[in-house]
Protein backbone atom coordinates (compact mmCIF):
# COMPACT_ATOMS: atom_id res chain seq x y z
CA UNK A 1 0.00 0.00 0.00
CA UNK A 2 2.80 2.36 0.96
CA UNK A 3 4.64 1.49 -2.25
CA UNK A 4 1.56 2.33 -4.29
CA UNK A 5 1.26 5.67 -2.49
CA UNK A 6 4.83 6.71 -3.33
CA UNK A 7 4.41 5.55 -6.92
CA UNK A 8 1.31 7.70 -7.30
CA UNK A 9 3.08 10.66 -5.68
CA UNK A 10 6.03 10.39 -8.06
CA UNK A 11 3.66 10.13 -11.01
CA UNK A 12 1.81 13.28 -9.95
CA UNK A 13 5.11 15.11 -9.46
CA UNK A 14 6.31 14.06 -12.91
CA UNK A 15 3.05 15.20 -14.48
CA UNK A 16 3.31 18.50 -12.66
CA UNK A 17 6.87 19.09 -13.87
CA UNK A 18 5.90 18.04 -17.39
CA UNK A 19 2.95 20.42 -17.46
CA UNK A 20 5.13 23.28 -16.25
CA UNK A 21 7.69 22.46 -18.91
CA UNK A 22 5.04 22.44 -21.63
CA UNK A 23 3.76 25.87 -20.66
CA UNK A 24 7.20 27.48 -20.48
CA UNK A 25 8.41 29.76 -23.25
CA UNK A 26 12.16 30.22 -23.59
CA UNK A 27 14.21 32.76 -25.58
CA UNK A 28 17.85 31.95 -26.29
CA UNK A 29 20.45 34.06 -28.06
CA UNK A 30 23.23 36.62 -27.50
CA UNK A 31 22.83 38.79 -24.43
CA UNK A 32 25.73 41.12 -25.26
CA UNK A 33 25.48 42.66 -28.71
CA UNK A 34 27.06 45.21 -31.03
CA UNK A 35 24.79 47.98 -32.38
CA UNK A 36 24.03 47.85 -36.08
CA UNK A 37 24.49 44.09 -36.36
CA UNK A 38 21.71 41.50 -36.77
CA UNK A 39 21.32 38.62 -34.31
CA UNK A 40 19.06 35.58 -34.29
CA UNK A 41 17.06 34.52 -31.23
CA UNK A 42 15.43 31.11 -30.90
CA UNK A 43 12.00 30.71 -29.35
CA UNK A 44 11.33 27.35 -27.70
CA UNK A 45 8.01 26.01 -26.44
CA UNK A 46 5.71 23.06 -27.00
CA UNK A 47 3.07 24.64 -29.18
CA UNK A 48 -0.17 23.15 -30.38
CA UNK A 49 -2.49 24.03 -33.24
CA UNK A 50 -4.23 26.74 -31.21
CA UNK A 51 -1.05 28.46 -29.96
CA UNK A 52 -0.42 32.11 -30.80
CA UNK A 53 2.62 34.32 -30.30
CA UNK A 54 3.77 37.92 -30.67
CA UNK A 55 7.38 39.18 -30.51
CA UNK A 56 8.24 42.69 -29.33
CA UNK A 57 11.61 44.40 -28.90
CA UNK A 58 13.00 47.48 -27.17
CA UNK A 59 16.22 49.13 -28.29
CA UNK A 60 16.09 47.24 -31.57
CA UNK A 61 14.21 46.57 -34.78
CA UNK A 62 12.82 43.24 -35.94
CA UNK A 63 14.07 42.39 -39.42
CA UNK A 64 11.22 42.52 -41.91
CA UNK A 65 8.81 44.20 -39.49
CA UNK A 66 7.85 47.88 -39.65
CA UNK A 67 7.06 48.40 -35.96
CA UNK A 68 8.54 47.19 -32.70
CA UNK A 69 6.19 44.15 -32.52
CA UNK A 70 5.12 41.39 -34.86
CA UNK A 71 1.45 40.66 -35.39
CA UNK A 72 -0.06 38.03 -33.13
CA UNK A 73 -0.20 34.77 -35.03
CA UNK A 74 1.27 31.32 -35.45
CA UNK A 75 4.45 30.84 -33.37
CA UNK A 76 7.78 31.13 -35.18
CA UNK A 77 10.92 29.22 -34.17
CA UNK A 78 13.20 32.27 -34.25
CA UNK A 79 13.35 36.03 -34.80
CA UNK A 80 16.12 38.23 -36.25
CA UNK A 81 16.84 41.49 -34.48
CA UNK A 82 19.13 44.47 -35.26
CA UNK A 83 20.19 46.52 -32.25
CA UNK A 84 20.19 50.32 -32.24
CA UNK A 85 23.12 52.65 -31.68
CA UNK A 86 23.13 55.04 -28.72
CA UNK A 87 21.46 52.71 -26.22
CA UNK A 88 23.03 50.55 -23.53
CA UNK A 89 20.23 48.04 -22.93
CA UNK A 90 17.38 46.38 -24.81
CA UNK A 91 15.15 43.33 -24.68
CA UNK A 92 13.28 40.69 -26.67
CA UNK A 93 9.79 39.95 -25.35
CA UNK A 94 7.47 37.06 -26.18
CA UNK A 95 3.72 37.28 -25.55
CA UNK A 96 1.97 34.00 -26.24
CA UNK A 97 -0.96 31.79 -25.38
CA UNK A 98 1.45 29.69 -23.28
CA UNK A 99 2.81 32.63 -21.33
CA UNK A 100 5.28 35.47 -21.62
CA UNK A 101 9.09 35.58 -21.61
CA UNK A 102 11.71 38.35 -21.74
CA UNK A 103 15.41 38.27 -22.57
CA UNK A 104 17.36 41.35 -21.47
CA UNK A 105 20.34 42.42 -23.59
CA UNK A 106 23.36 44.67 -23.07
CA UNK A 107 24.22 46.84 -26.10
CA UNK A 108 27.91 47.66 -26.43
CA UNK A 109 28.98 51.25 -26.99
CA UNK A 110 30.01 52.16 -30.56
CA UNK A 111 33.68 51.71 -31.43
CA UNK A 112 35.63 54.95 -30.87
CA UNK A 113 39.02 55.40 -32.57
CA UNK A 114 40.78 57.46 -29.89
CA UNK A 115 42.40 60.89 -30.28
CA UNK A 116 45.92 61.90 -31.26
CA UNK A 117 47.65 63.89 -28.51
CA UNK A 118 47.59 67.54 -29.59
CA UNK A 119 51.19 68.22 -28.55
CA UNK A 120 52.47 65.48 -30.87
CA UNK A 121 49.81 65.61 -33.55
CA UNK A 122 51.37 68.63 -35.23
CA UNK A 123 55.16 68.66 -35.43
CA UNK A 124 57.66 70.74 -37.38
CA UNK A 125 61.04 69.26 -38.22
CA UNK A 126 64.18 70.14 -40.09
CA UNK A 127 64.96 68.04 -43.12
CA UNK A 128 66.32 64.53 -42.40
CA UNK A 129 65.44 64.71 -38.69
CA UNK A 130 64.00 62.09 -36.31
CA UNK A 131 60.31 62.73 -35.55
CA UNK A 132 59.04 62.59 -31.98
CA UNK A 133 56.71 59.91 -30.59
CA UNK A 134 53.02 60.23 -31.43
CA UNK A 135 50.58 59.33 -28.64
CA UNK A 136 46.93 58.38 -29.08
CA UNK A 137 44.27 57.69 -26.46
CA UNK A 138 42.89 54.18 -26.05
CA UNK A 139 40.11 52.83 -28.23
CA UNK A 140 36.77 52.22 -26.52
CA UNK A 141 33.54 50.33 -27.28
CA UNK A 142 32.85 48.00 -30.16
CA UNK A 143 31.96 44.94 -28.10
CA UNK A 144 31.04 43.87 -24.58
CA UNK A 145 34.38 42.07 -24.34
CA UNK A 146 36.50 43.94 -26.87
CA UNK A 147 39.90 42.88 -28.17
CA UNK A 148 41.74 45.65 -30.02
CA UNK A 149 44.48 45.18 -32.62
CA UNK A 150 46.46 48.31 -33.46
CA UNK A 151 48.36 49.10 -36.66
CA UNK A 152 50.02 52.46 -37.33
CA UNK A 153 50.10 53.74 -40.89
CA UNK A 154 51.91 56.52 -42.77
CA UNK A 155 51.23 58.59 -45.89
CA UNK A 156 52.78 61.49 -47.77
CA UNK A 157 49.48 62.71 -49.23
CA UNK A 158 46.89 61.69 -46.55
CA UNK A 159 45.15 59.58 -49.22
CA UNK A 160 47.29 56.51 -49.80
CA UNK A 161 48.35 54.74 -46.60
CA UNK A 162 50.87 52.00 -45.87
CA UNK A 163 51.39 50.00 -42.68
CA UNK A 164 54.47 50.74 -40.57
CA UNK A 165 56.06 47.38 -39.92
CA UNK A 166 56.25 46.47 -36.24
CA UNK A 167 54.18 49.48 -35.07
CA UNK A 168 51.25 47.67 -33.45
CA UNK A 169 50.99 49.27 -30.01
CA UNK A 170 48.77 52.04 -28.70
CA UNK A 171 51.39 54.74 -29.37
CA UNK A 172 53.80 55.29 -32.25
CA UNK A 173 57.12 55.65 -30.45
CA UNK A 174 59.46 55.70 -33.46
CA UNK A 175 57.99 57.50 -36.50
CA UNK A 176 61.46 57.52 -38.07
CA UNK A 177 63.73 60.03 -39.79
CA UNK A 178 61.76 62.13 -42.26
CA UNK A 179 62.76 63.99 -45.42
CA UNK A 180 59.27 65.20 -46.39
CA UNK A 181 56.02 66.13 -44.69
CA UNK A 182 54.35 62.91 -43.53
CA UNK A 183 50.97 61.96 -42.04
CA UNK A 184 50.44 59.23 -39.43
CA UNK A 185 47.27 57.52 -38.22
CA UNK A 186 46.32 54.51 -36.12
CA UNK A 187 44.11 51.76 -37.53
CA UNK A 188 42.23 49.63 -34.99
CA UNK A 189 40.43 46.34 -35.61
CA UNK A 190 38.05 45.07 -32.91
CA UNK A 191 38.33 41.29 -33.17
CA UNK A 192 34.93 40.30 -31.76
CA UNK A 193 32.85 42.39 -34.16
CA UNK A 194 35.35 42.88 -36.99
CA UNK A 195 34.83 46.64 -36.92
CA UNK A 196 37.62 48.96 -38.10
CA UNK A 197 38.23 52.58 -37.10
CA UNK A 198 40.99 55.11 -37.85
CA UNK A 199 42.26 57.97 -35.74
CA UNK A 200 42.48 61.44 -37.23
CA UNK A 201 45.94 61.83 -38.78
CA UNK A 202 48.90 63.47 -37.11
CA UNK A 203 50.90 65.76 -39.38
CA UNK A 204 54.67 66.10 -39.21
CA UNK A 205 55.86 69.04 -41.35
CA UNK A 206 59.38 68.72 -42.71
CA UNK A 207 61.46 71.68 -43.90
CA UNK A 208 63.20 71.95 -47.25
CA UNK A 209 66.55 70.27 -47.70
CA UNK A 210 69.60 72.51 -47.15
CA UNK A 211 71.15 74.18 -50.23
CA UNK A 212 73.78 72.19 -52.06
CA UNK A 213 77.29 73.49 -51.31
CA UNK A 214 79.90 73.48 -54.10
CA UNK A 215 83.26 71.84 -53.33
CA UNK A 216 86.17 74.25 -52.69
CA UNK A 217 87.90 73.20 -55.92
CA UNK A 218 84.80 74.01 -57.94
CA UNK A 219 84.55 77.46 -56.35
CA UNK A 220 88.23 78.19 -57.11
CA UNK A 221 87.76 77.10 -60.72
CA UNK A 222 84.74 79.37 -61.18
CA UNK A 223 86.52 82.36 -59.61
CA UNK A 224 89.70 81.72 -61.63
CA UNK A 225 87.75 81.50 -64.85
CA UNK A 226 86.04 84.80 -64.10
CA UNK A 227 89.37 86.56 -63.66
CA UNK A 228 90.89 84.88 -66.72
CA UNK A 229 88.12 86.16 -68.98
CA UNK A 230 87.20 89.65 -67.77
CA UNK A 231 84.29 91.44 -69.36
CA UNK A 232 85.23 93.82 -72.15
CA UNK A 233 83.61 97.19 -72.53
CA UNK A 234 83.17 98.97 -75.81
mmCIF file of C-alpha atoms in Angstrom:
data_model
loop_
_atom_site.group_PDB
_atom_site.id
_atom_site.type_symbol
_atom_site.label_atom_id
_atom_site.label_comp_id
_atom_site.label_asym_id
_atom_site.label_seq_id
_atom_site.Cartn_x
_atom_site.Cartn_y
_atom_site.Cartn_z
ATOM 1 C CA UNK A 1 0.000 0.000 0.000
ATOM 2 C CA UNK A 2 2.805 2.365 0.955
ATOM 3 C CA UNK A 3 4.644 1.491 -2.253
ATOM 4 C CA UNK A 4 1.562 2.326 -4.290
ATOM 5 C CA UNK A 5 1.259 5.671 -2.489
ATOM 6 C CA UNK A 6 4.832 6.714 -3.327
ATOM 7 C CA UNK A 7 4.411 5.547 -6.919
ATOM 8 C CA UNK A 8 1.315 7.703 -7.300
ATOM 9 C CA UNK A 9 3.076 10.657 -5.676
ATOM 10 C CA UNK A 10 6.029 10.392 -8.058
ATOM 11 C CA UNK A 11 3.664 10.127 -11.014
ATOM 12 C CA UNK A 12 1.810 13.282 -9.949
ATOM 13 C CA UNK A 13 5.109 15.106 -9.464
ATOM 14 C CA UNK A 14 6.312 14.062 -12.905
ATOM 15 C CA UNK A 15 3.048 15.196 -14.481
ATOM 16 C CA UNK A 16 3.312 18.504 -12.656
ATOM 17 C CA UNK A 17 6.866 19.089 -13.868
ATOM 18 C CA UNK A 18 5.902 18.041 -17.388
ATOM 19 C CA UNK A 19 2.946 20.418 -17.462
ATOM 20 C CA UNK A 20 5.126 23.278 -16.246
ATOM 21 C CA UNK A 21 7.694 22.461 -18.910
ATOM 22 C CA UNK A 22 5.040 22.435 -21.625
ATOM 23 C CA UNK A 23 3.759 25.874 -20.656
ATOM 24 C CA UNK A 24 7.201 27.475 -20.484
ATOM 25 C CA UNK A 25 8.405 29.762 -23.254
ATOM 26 C CA UNK A 26 12.160 30.220 -23.587
ATOM 27 C CA UNK A 27 14.212 32.762 -25.584
ATOM 28 C CA UNK A 28 17.853 31.948 -26.292
ATOM 29 C CA UNK A 29 20.451 34.057 -28.065
ATOM 30 C CA UNK A 30 23.231 36.619 -27.505
ATOM 31 C CA UNK A 31 22.826 38.789 -24.426
ATOM 32 C CA UNK A 32 25.727 41.120 -25.257
ATOM 33 C CA UNK A 33 25.478 42.660 -28.712
ATOM 34 C CA UNK A 34 27.055 45.214 -31.034
ATOM 35 C CA UNK A 35 24.792 47.980 -32.379
ATOM 36 C CA UNK A 36 24.026 47.853 -36.083
ATOM 37 C CA UNK A 37 24.491 44.094 -36.362
ATOM 38 C CA UNK A 38 21.711 41.498 -36.767
ATOM 39 C CA UNK A 39 21.318 38.621 -34.315
ATOM 40 C CA UNK A 40 19.058 35.577 -34.295
ATOM 41 C CA UNK A 41 17.060 34.519 -31.227
ATOM 42 C CA UNK A 42 15.434 31.107 -30.900
ATOM 43 C CA UNK A 43 12.001 30.708 -29.349
ATOM 44 C CA UNK A 44 11.327 27.353 -27.700
ATOM 45 C CA UNK A 45 8.015 26.014 -26.438
ATOM 46 C CA UNK A 46 5.712 23.056 -26.996
ATOM 47 C CA UNK A 47 3.072 24.644 -29.184
ATOM 48 C CA UNK A 48 -0.175 23.153 -30.379
ATOM 49 C CA UNK A 49 -2.489 24.027 -33.243
ATOM 50 C CA UNK A 50 -4.232 26.744 -31.210
ATOM 51 C CA UNK A 51 -1.053 28.459 -29.956
ATOM 52 C CA UNK A 52 -0.424 32.111 -30.797
ATOM 53 C CA UNK A 53 2.616 34.324 -30.302
ATOM 54 C CA UNK A 54 3.772 37.918 -30.667
ATOM 55 C CA UNK A 55 7.379 39.176 -30.515
ATOM 56 C CA UNK A 56 8.243 42.691 -29.327
ATOM 57 C CA UNK A 57 11.615 44.398 -28.896
ATOM 58 C CA UNK A 58 12.998 47.478 -27.173
ATOM 59 C CA UNK A 59 16.217 49.126 -28.291
ATOM 60 C CA UNK A 60 16.091 47.239 -31.571
ATOM 61 C CA UNK A 61 14.207 46.572 -34.780
ATOM 62 C CA UNK A 62 12.816 43.240 -35.944
ATOM 63 C CA UNK A 63 14.074 42.393 -39.420
ATOM 64 C CA UNK A 64 11.218 42.520 -41.915
ATOM 65 C CA UNK A 65 8.814 44.201 -39.487
ATOM 66 C CA UNK A 66 7.853 47.885 -39.650
ATOM 67 C CA UNK A 67 7.064 48.401 -35.964
ATOM 68 C CA UNK A 68 8.539 47.185 -32.696
ATOM 69 C CA UNK A 69 6.190 44.151 -32.524
ATOM 70 C CA UNK A 70 5.120 41.388 -34.863
ATOM 71 C CA UNK A 71 1.448 40.656 -35.390
ATOM 72 C CA UNK A 72 -0.063 38.027 -33.131
ATOM 73 C CA UNK A 73 -0.204 34.771 -35.032
ATOM 74 C CA UNK A 74 1.269 31.324 -35.451
ATOM 75 C CA UNK A 75 4.450 30.839 -33.370
ATOM 76 C CA UNK A 76 7.780 31.132 -35.179
ATOM 77 C CA UNK A 77 10.917 29.218 -34.172
ATOM 78 C CA UNK A 78 13.198 32.272 -34.252
ATOM 79 C CA UNK A 79 13.351 36.029 -34.802
ATOM 80 C CA UNK A 80 16.116 38.229 -36.254
ATOM 81 C CA UNK A 81 16.843 41.492 -34.480
ATOM 82 C CA UNK A 82 19.130 44.467 -35.262
ATOM 83 C CA UNK A 83 20.190 46.520 -32.245
ATOM 84 C CA UNK A 84 20.187 50.317 -32.237
ATOM 85 C CA UNK A 85 23.119 52.650 -31.675
ATOM 86 C CA UNK A 86 23.132 55.041 -28.718
ATOM 87 C CA UNK A 87 21.464 52.712 -26.220
ATOM 88 C CA UNK A 88 23.033 50.553 -23.527
ATOM 89 C CA UNK A 89 20.234 48.038 -22.935
ATOM 90 C CA UNK A 90 17.380 46.381 -24.808
ATOM 91 C CA UNK A 91 15.153 43.327 -24.681
ATOM 92 C CA UNK A 92 13.282 40.689 -26.674
ATOM 93 C CA UNK A 93 9.789 39.950 -25.354
ATOM 94 C CA UNK A 94 7.474 37.064 -26.177
ATOM 95 C CA UNK A 95 3.716 37.276 -25.552
ATOM 96 C CA UNK A 96 1.972 34.002 -26.244
ATOM 97 C CA UNK A 97 -0.964 31.785 -25.376
ATOM 98 C CA UNK A 98 1.451 29.685 -23.276
ATOM 99 C CA UNK A 99 2.811 32.632 -21.327
ATOM 100 C CA UNK A 100 5.284 35.467 -21.615
ATOM 101 C CA UNK A 101 9.092 35.584 -21.609
ATOM 102 C CA UNK A 102 11.707 38.354 -21.738
ATOM 103 C CA UNK A 103 15.412 38.271 -22.566
ATOM 104 C CA UNK A 104 17.359 41.353 -21.471
ATOM 105 C CA UNK A 105 20.337 42.421 -23.587
ATOM 106 C CA UNK A 106 23.364 44.671 -23.072
ATOM 107 C CA UNK A 107 24.221 46.836 -26.097
ATOM 108 C CA UNK A 108 27.909 47.663 -26.435
ATOM 109 C CA UNK A 109 28.977 51.253 -26.994
ATOM 110 C CA UNK A 110 30.015 52.162 -30.557
ATOM 111 C CA UNK A 111 33.683 51.709 -31.434
ATOM 112 C CA UNK A 112 35.632 54.955 -30.867
ATOM 113 C CA UNK A 113 39.017 55.396 -32.567
ATOM 114 C CA UNK A 114 40.775 57.464 -29.894
ATOM 115 C CA UNK A 115 42.398 60.890 -30.283
ATOM 116 C CA UNK A 116 45.921 61.903 -31.261
ATOM 117 C CA UNK A 117 47.655 63.886 -28.514
ATOM 118 C CA UNK A 118 47.588 67.543 -29.590
ATOM 119 C CA UNK A 119 51.191 68.223 -28.549
ATOM 120 C CA UNK A 120 52.471 65.476 -30.866
ATOM 121 C CA UNK A 121 49.812 65.607 -33.548
ATOM 122 C CA UNK A 122 51.368 68.634 -35.231
ATOM 123 C CA UNK A 123 55.161 68.656 -35.431
ATOM 124 C CA UNK A 124 57.662 70.740 -37.380
ATOM 125 C CA UNK A 125 61.045 69.258 -38.218
ATOM 126 C CA UNK A 126 64.184 70.141 -40.086
ATOM 127 C CA UNK A 127 64.957 68.040 -43.124
ATOM 128 C CA UNK A 128 66.317 64.534 -42.403
ATOM 129 C CA UNK A 129 65.439 64.706 -38.687
ATOM 130 C CA UNK A 130 64.003 62.090 -36.311
ATOM 131 C CA UNK A 131 60.313 62.729 -35.549
ATOM 132 C CA UNK A 132 59.041 62.592 -31.981
ATOM 133 C CA UNK A 133 56.715 59.915 -30.591
ATOM 134 C CA UNK A 134 53.017 60.229 -31.433
ATOM 135 C CA UNK A 135 50.578 59.335 -28.642
ATOM 136 C CA UNK A 136 46.930 58.375 -29.081
ATOM 137 C CA UNK A 137 44.266 57.691 -26.455
ATOM 138 C CA UNK A 138 42.894 54.184 -26.046
ATOM 139 C CA UNK A 139 40.111 52.828 -28.231
ATOM 140 C CA UNK A 140 36.766 52.217 -26.517
ATOM 141 C CA UNK A 141 33.538 50.328 -27.277
ATOM 142 C CA UNK A 142 32.847 48.002 -30.164
ATOM 143 C CA UNK A 143 31.961 44.935 -28.096
ATOM 144 C CA UNK A 144 31.040 43.869 -24.582
ATOM 145 C CA UNK A 145 34.384 42.066 -24.337
ATOM 146 C CA UNK A 146 36.502 43.943 -26.872
ATOM 147 C CA UNK A 147 39.902 42.882 -28.169
ATOM 148 C CA UNK A 148 41.740 45.652 -30.021
ATOM 149 C CA UNK A 149 44.481 45.182 -32.622
ATOM 150 C CA UNK A 150 46.464 48.314 -33.462
ATOM 151 C CA UNK A 151 48.356 49.097 -36.661
ATOM 152 C CA UNK A 152 50.018 52.460 -37.333
ATOM 153 C CA UNK A 153 50.098 53.740 -40.890
ATOM 154 C CA UNK A 154 51.914 56.518 -42.770
ATOM 155 C CA UNK A 155 51.227 58.588 -45.885
ATOM 156 C CA UNK A 156 52.776 61.485 -47.767
ATOM 157 C CA UNK A 157 49.478 62.708 -49.233
ATOM 158 C CA UNK A 158 46.887 61.693 -46.551
ATOM 159 C CA UNK A 159 45.149 59.581 -49.216
ATOM 160 C CA UNK A 160 47.289 56.511 -49.801
ATOM 161 C CA UNK A 161 48.345 54.740 -46.604
ATOM 162 C CA UNK A 162 50.869 51.998 -45.865
ATOM 163 C CA UNK A 163 51.391 50.001 -42.678
ATOM 164 C CA UNK A 164 54.466 50.745 -40.573
ATOM 165 C CA UNK A 165 56.064 47.378 -39.924
ATOM 166 C CA UNK A 166 56.249 46.470 -36.238
ATOM 167 C CA UNK A 167 54.184 49.476 -35.072
ATOM 168 C CA UNK A 168 51.245 47.673 -33.451
ATOM 169 C CA UNK A 169 50.994 49.273 -30.013
ATOM 170 C CA UNK A 170 48.768 52.043 -28.704
ATOM 171 C CA UNK A 171 51.389 54.744 -29.367
ATOM 172 C CA UNK A 172 53.804 55.294 -32.247
ATOM 173 C CA UNK A 173 57.124 55.649 -30.453
ATOM 174 C CA UNK A 174 59.460 55.701 -33.463
ATOM 175 C CA UNK A 175 57.988 57.501 -36.501
ATOM 176 C CA UNK A 176 61.458 57.523 -38.071
ATOM 177 C CA UNK A 177 63.728 60.026 -39.787
ATOM 178 C CA UNK A 178 61.763 62.133 -42.264
ATOM 179 C CA UNK A 179 62.757 63.988 -45.421
ATOM 180 C CA UNK A 180 59.268 65.197 -46.387
ATOM 181 C CA UNK A 181 56.016 66.132 -44.694
ATOM 182 C CA UNK A 182 54.351 62.909 -43.528
ATOM 183 C CA UNK A 183 50.967 61.956 -42.040
ATOM 184 C CA UNK A 184 50.442 59.230 -39.434
ATOM 185 C CA UNK A 185 47.266 57.524 -38.223
ATOM 186 C CA UNK A 186 46.319 54.510 -36.120
ATOM 187 C CA UNK A 187 44.110 51.760 -37.530
ATOM 188 C CA UNK A 188 42.230 49.633 -34.986
ATOM 189 C CA UNK A 189 40.425 46.344 -35.610
ATOM 190 C CA UNK A 190 38.053 45.074 -32.906
ATOM 191 C CA UNK A 191 38.332 41.290 -33.166
ATOM 192 C CA UNK A 192 34.925 40.303 -31.758
ATOM 193 C CA UNK A 193 32.848 42.387 -34.163
ATOM 194 C CA UNK A 194 35.349 42.882 -36.993
ATOM 195 C CA UNK A 195 34.826 46.641 -36.919
ATOM 196 C CA UNK A 196 37.622 48.957 -38.098
ATOM 197 C CA UNK A 197 38.234 52.581 -37.102
ATOM 198 C CA UNK A 198 40.993 55.112 -37.855
ATOM 199 C CA UNK A 199 42.263 57.967 -35.744
ATOM 200 C CA UNK A 200 42.482 61.437 -37.231
ATOM 201 C CA UNK A 201 45.937 61.835 -38.779
ATOM 202 C CA UNK A 202 48.896 63.472 -37.107
ATOM 203 C CA UNK A 203 50.902 65.755 -39.378
ATOM 204 C CA UNK A 204 54.674 66.099 -39.215
ATOM 205 C CA UNK A 205 55.859 69.039 -41.350
ATOM 206 C CA UNK A 206 59.385 68.723 -42.714
ATOM 207 C CA UNK A 207 61.458 71.679 -43.899
ATOM 208 C CA UNK A 208 63.197 71.953 -47.247
ATOM 209 C CA UNK A 209 66.554 70.271 -47.699
ATOM 210 C CA UNK A 210 69.601 72.509 -47.147
ATOM 211 C CA UNK A 211 71.150 74.177 -50.233
ATOM 212 C CA UNK A 212 73.776 72.194 -52.059
ATOM 213 C CA UNK A 213 77.289 73.491 -51.313
ATOM 214 C CA UNK A 214 79.903 73.483 -54.099
ATOM 215 C CA UNK A 215 83.257 71.844 -53.326
ATOM 216 C CA UNK A 216 86.172 74.250 -52.691
ATOM 217 C CA UNK A 217 87.900 73.196 -55.917
ATOM 218 C CA UNK A 218 84.799 74.013 -57.940
ATOM 219 C CA UNK A 219 84.548 77.463 -56.348
ATOM 220 C CA UNK A 220 88.231 78.188 -57.105
ATOM 221 C CA UNK A 221 87.759 77.096 -60.720
ATOM 222 C CA UNK A 222 84.743 79.366 -61.176
ATOM 223 C CA UNK A 223 86.518 82.360 -59.615
ATOM 224 C CA UNK A 224 89.703 81.722 -61.630
ATOM 225 C CA UNK A 225 87.753 81.496 -64.851
ATOM 226 C CA UNK A 226 86.041 84.795 -64.099
ATOM 227 C CA UNK A 227 89.372 86.558 -63.661
ATOM 228 C CA UNK A 228 90.887 84.879 -66.723
ATOM 229 C CA UNK A 229 88.124 86.163 -68.980
ATOM 230 C CA UNK A 230 87.204 89.653 -67.772
ATOM 231 C CA UNK A 231 84.291 91.442 -69.364
ATOM 232 C CA UNK A 232 85.233 93.818 -72.155
ATOM 233 C CA UNK A 233 83.607 97.192 -72.532
ATOM 234 C CA UNK A 234 83.167 98.972 -75.814
#
